[in-house]
Short mmCIF file of C-alpha atoms and ligand atoms in Angstrom, two decimals:
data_model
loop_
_atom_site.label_atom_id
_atom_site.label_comp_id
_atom_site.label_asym_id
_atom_site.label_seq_id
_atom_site.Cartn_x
_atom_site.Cartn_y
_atom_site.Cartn_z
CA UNK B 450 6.43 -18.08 12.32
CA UNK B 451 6.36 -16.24 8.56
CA UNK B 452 6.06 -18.33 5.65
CA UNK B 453 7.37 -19.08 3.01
CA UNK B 454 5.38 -19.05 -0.04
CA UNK B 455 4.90 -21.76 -3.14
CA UNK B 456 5.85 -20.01 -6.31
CA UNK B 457 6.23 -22.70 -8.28
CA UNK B 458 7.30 -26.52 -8.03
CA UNK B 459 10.19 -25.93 -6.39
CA UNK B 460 10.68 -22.69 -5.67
CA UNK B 461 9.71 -20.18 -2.66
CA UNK B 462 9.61 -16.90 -2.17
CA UNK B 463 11.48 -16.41 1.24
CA UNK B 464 11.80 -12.26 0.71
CA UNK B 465 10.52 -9.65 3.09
CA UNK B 466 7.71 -6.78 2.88
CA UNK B 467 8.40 -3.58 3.65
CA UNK B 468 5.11 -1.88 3.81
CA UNK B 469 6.45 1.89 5.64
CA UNK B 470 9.84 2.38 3.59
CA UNK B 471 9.10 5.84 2.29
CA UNK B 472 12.81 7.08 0.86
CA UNK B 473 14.77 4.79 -0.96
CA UNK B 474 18.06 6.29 -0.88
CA UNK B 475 16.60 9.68 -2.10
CA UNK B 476 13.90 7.92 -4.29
CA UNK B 477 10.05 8.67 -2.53
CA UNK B 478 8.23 4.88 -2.47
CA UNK B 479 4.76 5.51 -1.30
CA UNK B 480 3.67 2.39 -1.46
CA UNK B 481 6.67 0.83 0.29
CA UNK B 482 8.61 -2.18 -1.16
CA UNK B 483 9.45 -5.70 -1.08
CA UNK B 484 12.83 -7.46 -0.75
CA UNK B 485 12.41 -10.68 -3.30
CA UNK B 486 15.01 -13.41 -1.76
CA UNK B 487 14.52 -17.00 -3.32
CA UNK B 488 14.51 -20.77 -2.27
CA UNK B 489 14.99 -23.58 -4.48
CA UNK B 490 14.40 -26.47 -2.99
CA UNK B 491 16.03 -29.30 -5.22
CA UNK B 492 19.27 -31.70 -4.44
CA UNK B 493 21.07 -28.64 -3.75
CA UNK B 494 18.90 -26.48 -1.85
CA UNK B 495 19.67 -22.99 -3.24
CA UNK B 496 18.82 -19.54 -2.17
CA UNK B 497 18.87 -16.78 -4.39
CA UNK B 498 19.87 -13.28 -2.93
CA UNK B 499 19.13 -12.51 0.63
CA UNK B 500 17.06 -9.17 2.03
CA UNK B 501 17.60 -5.59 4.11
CA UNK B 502 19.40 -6.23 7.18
CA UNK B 503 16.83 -4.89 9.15
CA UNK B 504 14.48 -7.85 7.69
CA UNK B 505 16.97 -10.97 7.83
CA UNK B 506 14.46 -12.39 10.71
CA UNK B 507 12.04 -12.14 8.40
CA UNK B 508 13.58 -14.29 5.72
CA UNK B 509 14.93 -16.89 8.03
CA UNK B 510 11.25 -17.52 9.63
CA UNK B 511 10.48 -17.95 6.13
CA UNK B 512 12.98 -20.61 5.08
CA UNK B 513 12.69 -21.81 8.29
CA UNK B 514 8.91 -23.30 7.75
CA UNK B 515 10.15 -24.96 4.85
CA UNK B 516 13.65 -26.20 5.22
CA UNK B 517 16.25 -26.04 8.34
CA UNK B 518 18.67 -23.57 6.84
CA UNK B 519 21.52 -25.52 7.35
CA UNK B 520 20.53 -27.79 4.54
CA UNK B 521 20.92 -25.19 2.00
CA UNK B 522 24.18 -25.31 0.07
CA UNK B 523 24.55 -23.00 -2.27
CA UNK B 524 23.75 -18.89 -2.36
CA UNK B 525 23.55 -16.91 -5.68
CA UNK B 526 24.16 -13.02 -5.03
CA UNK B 527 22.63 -11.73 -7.77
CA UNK B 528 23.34 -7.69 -6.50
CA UNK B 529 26.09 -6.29 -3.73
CA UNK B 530 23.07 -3.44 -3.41
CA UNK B 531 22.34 -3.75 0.60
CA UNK B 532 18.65 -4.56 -0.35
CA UNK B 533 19.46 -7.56 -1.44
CA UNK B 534 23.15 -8.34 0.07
CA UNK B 535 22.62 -6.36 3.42
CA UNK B 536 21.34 -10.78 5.05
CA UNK B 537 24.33 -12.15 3.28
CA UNK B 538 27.34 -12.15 5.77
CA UNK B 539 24.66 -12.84 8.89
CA UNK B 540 23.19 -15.48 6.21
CA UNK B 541 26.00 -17.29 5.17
CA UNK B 542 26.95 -17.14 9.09
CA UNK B 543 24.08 -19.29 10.00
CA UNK B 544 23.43 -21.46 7.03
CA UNK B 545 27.20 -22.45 6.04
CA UNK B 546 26.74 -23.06 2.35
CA UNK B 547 28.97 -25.08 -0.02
CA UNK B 548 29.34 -22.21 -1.82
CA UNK B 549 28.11 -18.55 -2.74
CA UNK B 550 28.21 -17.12 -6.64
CA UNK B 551 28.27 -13.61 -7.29
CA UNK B 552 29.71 -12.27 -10.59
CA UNK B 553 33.06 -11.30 -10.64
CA UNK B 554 32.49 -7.64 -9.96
CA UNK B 555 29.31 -8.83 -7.68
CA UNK B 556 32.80 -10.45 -5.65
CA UNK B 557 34.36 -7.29 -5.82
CA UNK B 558 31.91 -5.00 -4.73
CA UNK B 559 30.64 -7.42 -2.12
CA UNK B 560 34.60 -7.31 -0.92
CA UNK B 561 33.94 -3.42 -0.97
CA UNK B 562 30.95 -3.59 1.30
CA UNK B 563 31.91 -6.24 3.57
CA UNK B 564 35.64 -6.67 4.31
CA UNK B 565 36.65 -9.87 4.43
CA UNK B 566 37.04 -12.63 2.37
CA UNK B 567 33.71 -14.66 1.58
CA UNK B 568 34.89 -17.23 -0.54
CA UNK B 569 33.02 -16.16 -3.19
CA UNK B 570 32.95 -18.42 -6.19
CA UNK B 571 32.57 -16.18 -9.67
CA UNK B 572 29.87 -16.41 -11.96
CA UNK B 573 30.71 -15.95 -15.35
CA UNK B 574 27.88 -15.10 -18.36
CA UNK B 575 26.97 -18.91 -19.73
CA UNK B 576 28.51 -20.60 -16.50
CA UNK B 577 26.07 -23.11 -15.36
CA UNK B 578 25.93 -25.09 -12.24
CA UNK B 579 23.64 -28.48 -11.58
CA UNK B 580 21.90 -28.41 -8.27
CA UNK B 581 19.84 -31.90 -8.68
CA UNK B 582 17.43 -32.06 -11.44
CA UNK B 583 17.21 -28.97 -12.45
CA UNK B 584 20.90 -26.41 -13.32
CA UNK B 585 21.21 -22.74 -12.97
CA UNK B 586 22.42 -20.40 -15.44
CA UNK B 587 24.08 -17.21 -15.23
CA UNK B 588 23.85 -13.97 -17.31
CA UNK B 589 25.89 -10.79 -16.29
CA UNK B 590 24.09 -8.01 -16.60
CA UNK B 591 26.76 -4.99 -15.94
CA UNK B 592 25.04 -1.92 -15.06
CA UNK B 593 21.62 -3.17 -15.04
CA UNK B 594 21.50 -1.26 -13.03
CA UNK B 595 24.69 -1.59 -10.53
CA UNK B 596 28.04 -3.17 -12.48
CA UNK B 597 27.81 -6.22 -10.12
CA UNK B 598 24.19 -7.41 -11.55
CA UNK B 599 23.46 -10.39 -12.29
CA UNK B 600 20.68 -12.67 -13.60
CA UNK B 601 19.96 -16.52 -12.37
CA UNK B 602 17.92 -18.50 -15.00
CA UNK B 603 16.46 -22.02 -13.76
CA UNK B 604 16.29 -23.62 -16.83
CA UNK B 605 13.65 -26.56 -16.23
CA UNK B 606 11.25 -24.37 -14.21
CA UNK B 607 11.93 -21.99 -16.75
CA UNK B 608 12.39 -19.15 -14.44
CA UNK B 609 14.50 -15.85 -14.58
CA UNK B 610 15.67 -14.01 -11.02
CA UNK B 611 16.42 -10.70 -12.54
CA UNK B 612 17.57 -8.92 -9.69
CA UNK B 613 16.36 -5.42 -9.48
CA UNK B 614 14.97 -5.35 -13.58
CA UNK B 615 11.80 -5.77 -13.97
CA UNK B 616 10.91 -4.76 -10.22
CA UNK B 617 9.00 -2.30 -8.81
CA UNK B 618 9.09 -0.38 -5.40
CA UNK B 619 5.24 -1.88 -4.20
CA UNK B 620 4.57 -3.31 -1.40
CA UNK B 621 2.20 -6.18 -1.79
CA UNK B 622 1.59 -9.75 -0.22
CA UNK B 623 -0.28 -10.98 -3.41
CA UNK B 624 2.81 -12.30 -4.97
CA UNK B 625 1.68 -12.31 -9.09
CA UNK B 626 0.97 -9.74 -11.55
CA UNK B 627 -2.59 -11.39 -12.10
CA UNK B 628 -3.21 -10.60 -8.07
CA UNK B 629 -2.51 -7.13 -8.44
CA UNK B 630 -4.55 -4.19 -9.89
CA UNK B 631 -2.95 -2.38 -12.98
CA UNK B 632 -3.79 0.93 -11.91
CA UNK B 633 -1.68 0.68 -9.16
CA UNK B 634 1.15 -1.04 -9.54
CA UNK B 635 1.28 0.77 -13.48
CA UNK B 636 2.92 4.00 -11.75
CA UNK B 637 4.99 2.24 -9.64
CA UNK B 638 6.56 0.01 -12.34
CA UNK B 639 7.09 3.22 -14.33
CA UNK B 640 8.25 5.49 -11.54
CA UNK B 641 11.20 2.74 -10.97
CA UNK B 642 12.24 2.54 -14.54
CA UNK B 643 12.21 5.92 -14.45
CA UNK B 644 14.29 6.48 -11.84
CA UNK B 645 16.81 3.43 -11.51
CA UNK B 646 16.66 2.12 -15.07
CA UNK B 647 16.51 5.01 -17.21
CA UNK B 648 20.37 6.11 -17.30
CA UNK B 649 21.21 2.02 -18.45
CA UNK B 650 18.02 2.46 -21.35
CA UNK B 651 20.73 1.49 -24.66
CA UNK B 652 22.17 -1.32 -22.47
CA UNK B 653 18.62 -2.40 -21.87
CA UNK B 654 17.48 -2.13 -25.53
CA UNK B 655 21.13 -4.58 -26.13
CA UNK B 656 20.10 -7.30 -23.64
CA UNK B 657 16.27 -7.34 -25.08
CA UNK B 658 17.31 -7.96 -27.82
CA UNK B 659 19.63 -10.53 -27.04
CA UNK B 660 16.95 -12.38 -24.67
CA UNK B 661 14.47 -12.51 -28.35
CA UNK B 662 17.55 -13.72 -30.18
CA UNK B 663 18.25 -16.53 -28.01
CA UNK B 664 14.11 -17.17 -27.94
CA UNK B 665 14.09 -17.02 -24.17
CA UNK B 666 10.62 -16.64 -22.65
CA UNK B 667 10.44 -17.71 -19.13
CA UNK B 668 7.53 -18.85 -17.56
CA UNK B 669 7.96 -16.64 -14.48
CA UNK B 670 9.84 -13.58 -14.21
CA UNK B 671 11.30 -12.63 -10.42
CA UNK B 672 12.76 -10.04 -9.34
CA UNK B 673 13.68 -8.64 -6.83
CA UNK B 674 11.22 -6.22 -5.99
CA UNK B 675 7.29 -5.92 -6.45
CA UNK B 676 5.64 -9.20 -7.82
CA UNK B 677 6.61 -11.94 -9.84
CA UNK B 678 5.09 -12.19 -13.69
CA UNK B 679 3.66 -15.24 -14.30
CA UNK B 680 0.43 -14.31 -16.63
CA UNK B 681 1.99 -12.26 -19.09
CA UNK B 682 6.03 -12.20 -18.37
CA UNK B 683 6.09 -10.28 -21.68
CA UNK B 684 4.17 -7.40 -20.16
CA UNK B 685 7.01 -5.99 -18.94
CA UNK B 686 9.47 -6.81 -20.84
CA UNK B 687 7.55 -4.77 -23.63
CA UNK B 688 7.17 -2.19 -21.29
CA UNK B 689 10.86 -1.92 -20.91
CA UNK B 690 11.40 -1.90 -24.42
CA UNK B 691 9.05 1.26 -24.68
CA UNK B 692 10.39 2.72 -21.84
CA UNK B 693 13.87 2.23 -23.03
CA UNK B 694 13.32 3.74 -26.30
CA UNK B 695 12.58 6.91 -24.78
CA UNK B 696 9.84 8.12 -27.84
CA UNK B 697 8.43 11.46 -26.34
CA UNK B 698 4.52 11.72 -26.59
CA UNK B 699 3.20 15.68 -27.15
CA UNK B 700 3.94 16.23 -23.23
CA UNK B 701 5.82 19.00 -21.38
CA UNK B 702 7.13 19.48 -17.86
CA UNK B 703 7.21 22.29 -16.02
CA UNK B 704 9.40 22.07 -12.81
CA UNK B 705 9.58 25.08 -10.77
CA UNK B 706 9.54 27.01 -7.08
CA UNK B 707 8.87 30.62 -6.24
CA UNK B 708 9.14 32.37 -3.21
CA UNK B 709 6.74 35.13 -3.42
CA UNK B 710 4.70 33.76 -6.68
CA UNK B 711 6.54 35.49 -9.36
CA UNK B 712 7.64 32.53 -11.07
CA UNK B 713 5.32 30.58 -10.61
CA UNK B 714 2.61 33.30 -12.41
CA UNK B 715 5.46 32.76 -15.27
CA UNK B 716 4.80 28.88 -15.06
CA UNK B 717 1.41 29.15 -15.40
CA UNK B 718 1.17 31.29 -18.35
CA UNK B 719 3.76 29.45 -20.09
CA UNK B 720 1.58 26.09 -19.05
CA UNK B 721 -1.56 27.83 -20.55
CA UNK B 722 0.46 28.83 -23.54
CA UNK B 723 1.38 25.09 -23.90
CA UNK B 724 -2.47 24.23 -23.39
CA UNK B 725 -3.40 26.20 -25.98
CA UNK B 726 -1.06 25.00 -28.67
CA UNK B 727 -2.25 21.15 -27.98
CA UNK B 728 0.46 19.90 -25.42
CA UNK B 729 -0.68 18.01 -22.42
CA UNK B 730 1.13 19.66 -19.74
CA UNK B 731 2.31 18.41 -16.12
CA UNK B 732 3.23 21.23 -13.53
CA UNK B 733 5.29 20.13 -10.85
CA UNK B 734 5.86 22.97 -8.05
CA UNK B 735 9.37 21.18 -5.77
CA UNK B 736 7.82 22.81 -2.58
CA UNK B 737 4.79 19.80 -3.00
CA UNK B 738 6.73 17.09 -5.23
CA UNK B 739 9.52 15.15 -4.81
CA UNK B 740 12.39 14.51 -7.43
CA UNK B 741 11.39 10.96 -8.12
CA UNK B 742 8.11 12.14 -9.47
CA UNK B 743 9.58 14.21 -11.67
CA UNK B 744 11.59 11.63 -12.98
CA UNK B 745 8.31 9.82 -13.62
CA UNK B 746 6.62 12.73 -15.20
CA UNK B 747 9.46 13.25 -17.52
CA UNK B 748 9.33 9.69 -18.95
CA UNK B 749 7.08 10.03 -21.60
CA UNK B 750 7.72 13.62 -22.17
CA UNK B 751 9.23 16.07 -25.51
CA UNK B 752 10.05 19.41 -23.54
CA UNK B 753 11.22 20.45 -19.92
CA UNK B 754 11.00 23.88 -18.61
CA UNK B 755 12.72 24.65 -15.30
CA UNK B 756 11.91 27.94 -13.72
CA UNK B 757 13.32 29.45 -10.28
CA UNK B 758 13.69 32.62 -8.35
CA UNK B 759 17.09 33.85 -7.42
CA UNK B 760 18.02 33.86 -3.93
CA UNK B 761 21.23 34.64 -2.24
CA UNK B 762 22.53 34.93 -5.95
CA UNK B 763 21.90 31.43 -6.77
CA UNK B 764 19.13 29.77 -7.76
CA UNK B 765 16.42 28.24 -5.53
CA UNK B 766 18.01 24.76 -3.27
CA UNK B 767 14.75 22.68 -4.61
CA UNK B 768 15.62 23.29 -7.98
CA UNK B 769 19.65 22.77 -7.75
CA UNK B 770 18.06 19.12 -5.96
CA UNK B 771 15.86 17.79 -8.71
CA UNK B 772 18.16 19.20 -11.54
CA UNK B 773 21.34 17.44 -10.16
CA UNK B 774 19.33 14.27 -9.74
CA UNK B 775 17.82 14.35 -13.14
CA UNK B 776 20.91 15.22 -14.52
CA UNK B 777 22.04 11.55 -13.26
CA UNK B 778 18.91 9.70 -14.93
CA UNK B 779 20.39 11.32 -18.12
CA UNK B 780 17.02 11.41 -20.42
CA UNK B 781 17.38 11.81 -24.21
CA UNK B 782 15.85 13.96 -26.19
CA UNK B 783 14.17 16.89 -24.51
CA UNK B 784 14.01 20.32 -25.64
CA UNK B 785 13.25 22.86 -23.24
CA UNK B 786 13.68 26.48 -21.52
CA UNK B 787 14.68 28.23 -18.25
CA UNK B 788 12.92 30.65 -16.63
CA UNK B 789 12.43 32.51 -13.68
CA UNK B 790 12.16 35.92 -11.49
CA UNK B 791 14.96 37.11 -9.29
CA UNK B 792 15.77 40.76 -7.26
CA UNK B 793 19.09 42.50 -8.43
CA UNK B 794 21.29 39.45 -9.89
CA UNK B 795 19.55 37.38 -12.78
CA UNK B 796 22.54 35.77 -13.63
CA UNK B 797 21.81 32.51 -12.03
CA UNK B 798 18.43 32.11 -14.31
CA UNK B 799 21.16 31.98 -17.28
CA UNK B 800 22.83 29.77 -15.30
CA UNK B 801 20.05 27.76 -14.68
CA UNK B 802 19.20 27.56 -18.79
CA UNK B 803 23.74 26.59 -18.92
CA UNK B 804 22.20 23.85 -16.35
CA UNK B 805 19.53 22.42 -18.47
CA UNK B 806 22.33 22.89 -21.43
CA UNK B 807 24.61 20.17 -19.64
CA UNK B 808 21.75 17.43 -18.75
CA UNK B 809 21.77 17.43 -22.90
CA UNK B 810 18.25 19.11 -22.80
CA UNK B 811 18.60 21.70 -26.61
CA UNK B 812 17.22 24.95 -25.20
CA UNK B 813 15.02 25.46 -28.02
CA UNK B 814 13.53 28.85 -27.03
CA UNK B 815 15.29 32.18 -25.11
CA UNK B 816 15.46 32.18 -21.40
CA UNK B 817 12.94 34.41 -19.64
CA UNK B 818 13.33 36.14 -16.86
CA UNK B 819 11.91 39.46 -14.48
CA UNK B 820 13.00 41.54 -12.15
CA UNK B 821 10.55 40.43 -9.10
CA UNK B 822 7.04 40.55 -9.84
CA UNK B 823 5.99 39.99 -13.87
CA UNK B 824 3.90 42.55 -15.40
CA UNK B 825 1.51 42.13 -18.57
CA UNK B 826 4.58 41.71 -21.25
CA UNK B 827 6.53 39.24 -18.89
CA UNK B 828 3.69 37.50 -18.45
CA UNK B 829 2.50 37.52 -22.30
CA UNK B 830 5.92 36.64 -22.94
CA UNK B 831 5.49 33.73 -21.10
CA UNK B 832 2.39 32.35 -22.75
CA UNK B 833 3.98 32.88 -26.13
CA UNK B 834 6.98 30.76 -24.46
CA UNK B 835 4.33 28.18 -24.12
CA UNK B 836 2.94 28.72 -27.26
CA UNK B 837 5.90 28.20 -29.22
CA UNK B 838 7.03 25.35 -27.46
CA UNK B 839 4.19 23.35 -28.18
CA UNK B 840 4.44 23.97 -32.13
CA UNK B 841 8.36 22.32 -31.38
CA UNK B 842 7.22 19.94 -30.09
CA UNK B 843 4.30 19.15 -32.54
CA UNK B 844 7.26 19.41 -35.58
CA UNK B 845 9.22 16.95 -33.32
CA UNK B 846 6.43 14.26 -33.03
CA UNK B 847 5.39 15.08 -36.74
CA UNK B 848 2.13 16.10 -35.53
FE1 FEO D 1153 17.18 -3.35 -5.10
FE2 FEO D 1153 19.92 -2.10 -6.68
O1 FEO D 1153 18.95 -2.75 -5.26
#
């Protein structure tokens, strides 16, 4: 049987490890995942969110080597998301609580998902509920990052559940930040605010800032993915704060395809060009990366240059993917260019710049394009494209 683990004096982490997810819905996790579900073992025994479907054995082993499930009486649902909801019915099924919370749009969305009536009992921010010696209180966290999420704070133990903030798509079994290596789980953390958090950054900024008014500073942080902070909680709460603030560093993207190398001997003179004028510069062909790690690439960045080749008079499928998905994580601040090579029609390289226009990117210099393969002045051109970004972005940082 699985086991639960000792997190703290009461509390257990009953969750689930995913080690082979690779997709998250459209999201590439190459280190897998974990599903972060929560047992409180006081008067009231209390679980906090539940797992995947697929892993609901999993949990119930789990809670099983610590407490017969049927003695638990109350659920908290602190996110409808199926990651963490998907156990719930089949949960409350077997275990029968006393009651579940959920915030009130947590009950409506959970209504949405499952299609009947769960009882739900709503959680409203600064509601608190005593489950023996130690009470629970809720925070609603709309839109961090679905408008259903909500946090769980166990005041005595002093611990936040944070639902999906301050997680991470890594699978691991060492439960704690101090267990883990930096240099691995570093990406991860930033790949995931990058690519769940990032669109919800001013809302973030908002509830920091409330959590330092109040003086909150929990003694673990757990969410719902990744590991729990207990040596420096702080860590990544400062990380979010950076993260959220968006401050570009002297960095440009490029994010291209080609189908017979024309653009892509455009991208790399416009990357030397870049090299030469002092930017660091990430290249990111979408026939060998996935959208999420351009997300991640485009975190810290000042400038984003998207270059395709025309085909069928549109431009190429792998950029219309990562362009329509970046579009949704809605970054601030970039400047940037289109580029690209195409046969008889160029018009969907304009297009492409008209694309870049509506994700709020300022196209700062004049789209280039060639008909098929670049000669000396297209490619010149293209250096100079480089060239010139990298001074705007240097008068952008104040370099
Ligand atoms: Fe981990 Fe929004 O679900």
């Amino acid at each position: 049987m699985m086991q639960a683990v000792k997190i703290s004096d009461k509390v257990y982490w009953v969750g689930a490890i995913d080690w082979n997810l690779r997709d998250f819905h459209g999201y590439a996790t190459h280190r897998g995942t974990t599903y972060n579900a929560y047992l409180i073992l006081d008067d009231k025994p209390t679980l906090i969110d539940t797992v995947k479907k697929e892993f609901y054995d999993e949990m119930m082993q789990r809670i099983q080597s610590v407490i017969d499930p049927q003695k638990i009486e109350i659920i908290i649902s602190n996110h409808a998301e199926l990651d963490h909801a998907g156990s719930l019915v089949q949960t409350m099924a077997t275990v029968k609580p006393q009651a579940v919370y959920a915030s009130i749009m947590g009950a409506k969305n959970l209504t949405a998902h499952f299609h009947q009536d769960l009882h739900i009992k709503i959680a409203k921010t600064g509601d608190r509920i005593n489950i023996g010696e130690d009470t629970i209180c809720f925070t609603e966290a709309r839109m961090l990052h679905w408008p259903d999420s909500m946090f769980s704070y166990l005041e005595r133990e002093n611990i936040l559940f944070s639902n999906d903030v301050f997680g991470m798509h890594y699978a691991t079994n060492r439960l704690f930040d101090d267990e883990n290596d930096s240099k691995e789980w570093f990406p991860e953390a930033a790949k995931y605010y990058a690519n769940i958090v990032l669109p919800y950054s001013d809302i973030v900024l908002r509830f920091l800032e409330q959590i330092k008014k109040i003086g909150l500073s929990p003694h673990l942080i757990a969410p719902d993915h990744g590991f729990i902070w207990r040596k420096n909680p702080s860590e990544i709460v400062n990380l979010y704060e950076k993260w959220a603030q968006q401050k570009p560093t002297n960095k440009a993207v490029i994010i291209y395809d080609t189908m017979w190398g024309s653009t892509e001997k455009i991208a790399r003179q416009i990357a030397d060009g870049l090299s030469a004028g002092g930017a660091t510069v990430k290249m990111l062909s979408m026939h060998q990366n996935d959208r999420s790690q351009a997300a991640l690439e485009l975190l810290d960045s000042a400038a984003l240059l998207v270059g395709s080749p025309v085909l069928n008079n549109q431009i190429f499928p792998s950029l219309a993917d990562v362009l329509c998905y970046l579009k949704g994580l809605r970054k601030k601040g970039l400047i940037g260019a289109a580029f690209g090579s195409y046969g008889w029609n160029g018009a969907p390289i304009d297009e492409l710049a008209t694309t870049l226009q509506s994700m709020q990117v300022e196209l700062t210099v004049p789209t280039l394009k060639t008909m098929f393969v670049p000669d000396e002045t297209i490619l010149q051109k293209g250096r100079e494209m480089g060239l010139e970004m990298s001074r705007q972005i240097a008068a952008k940082l104040n370099l």
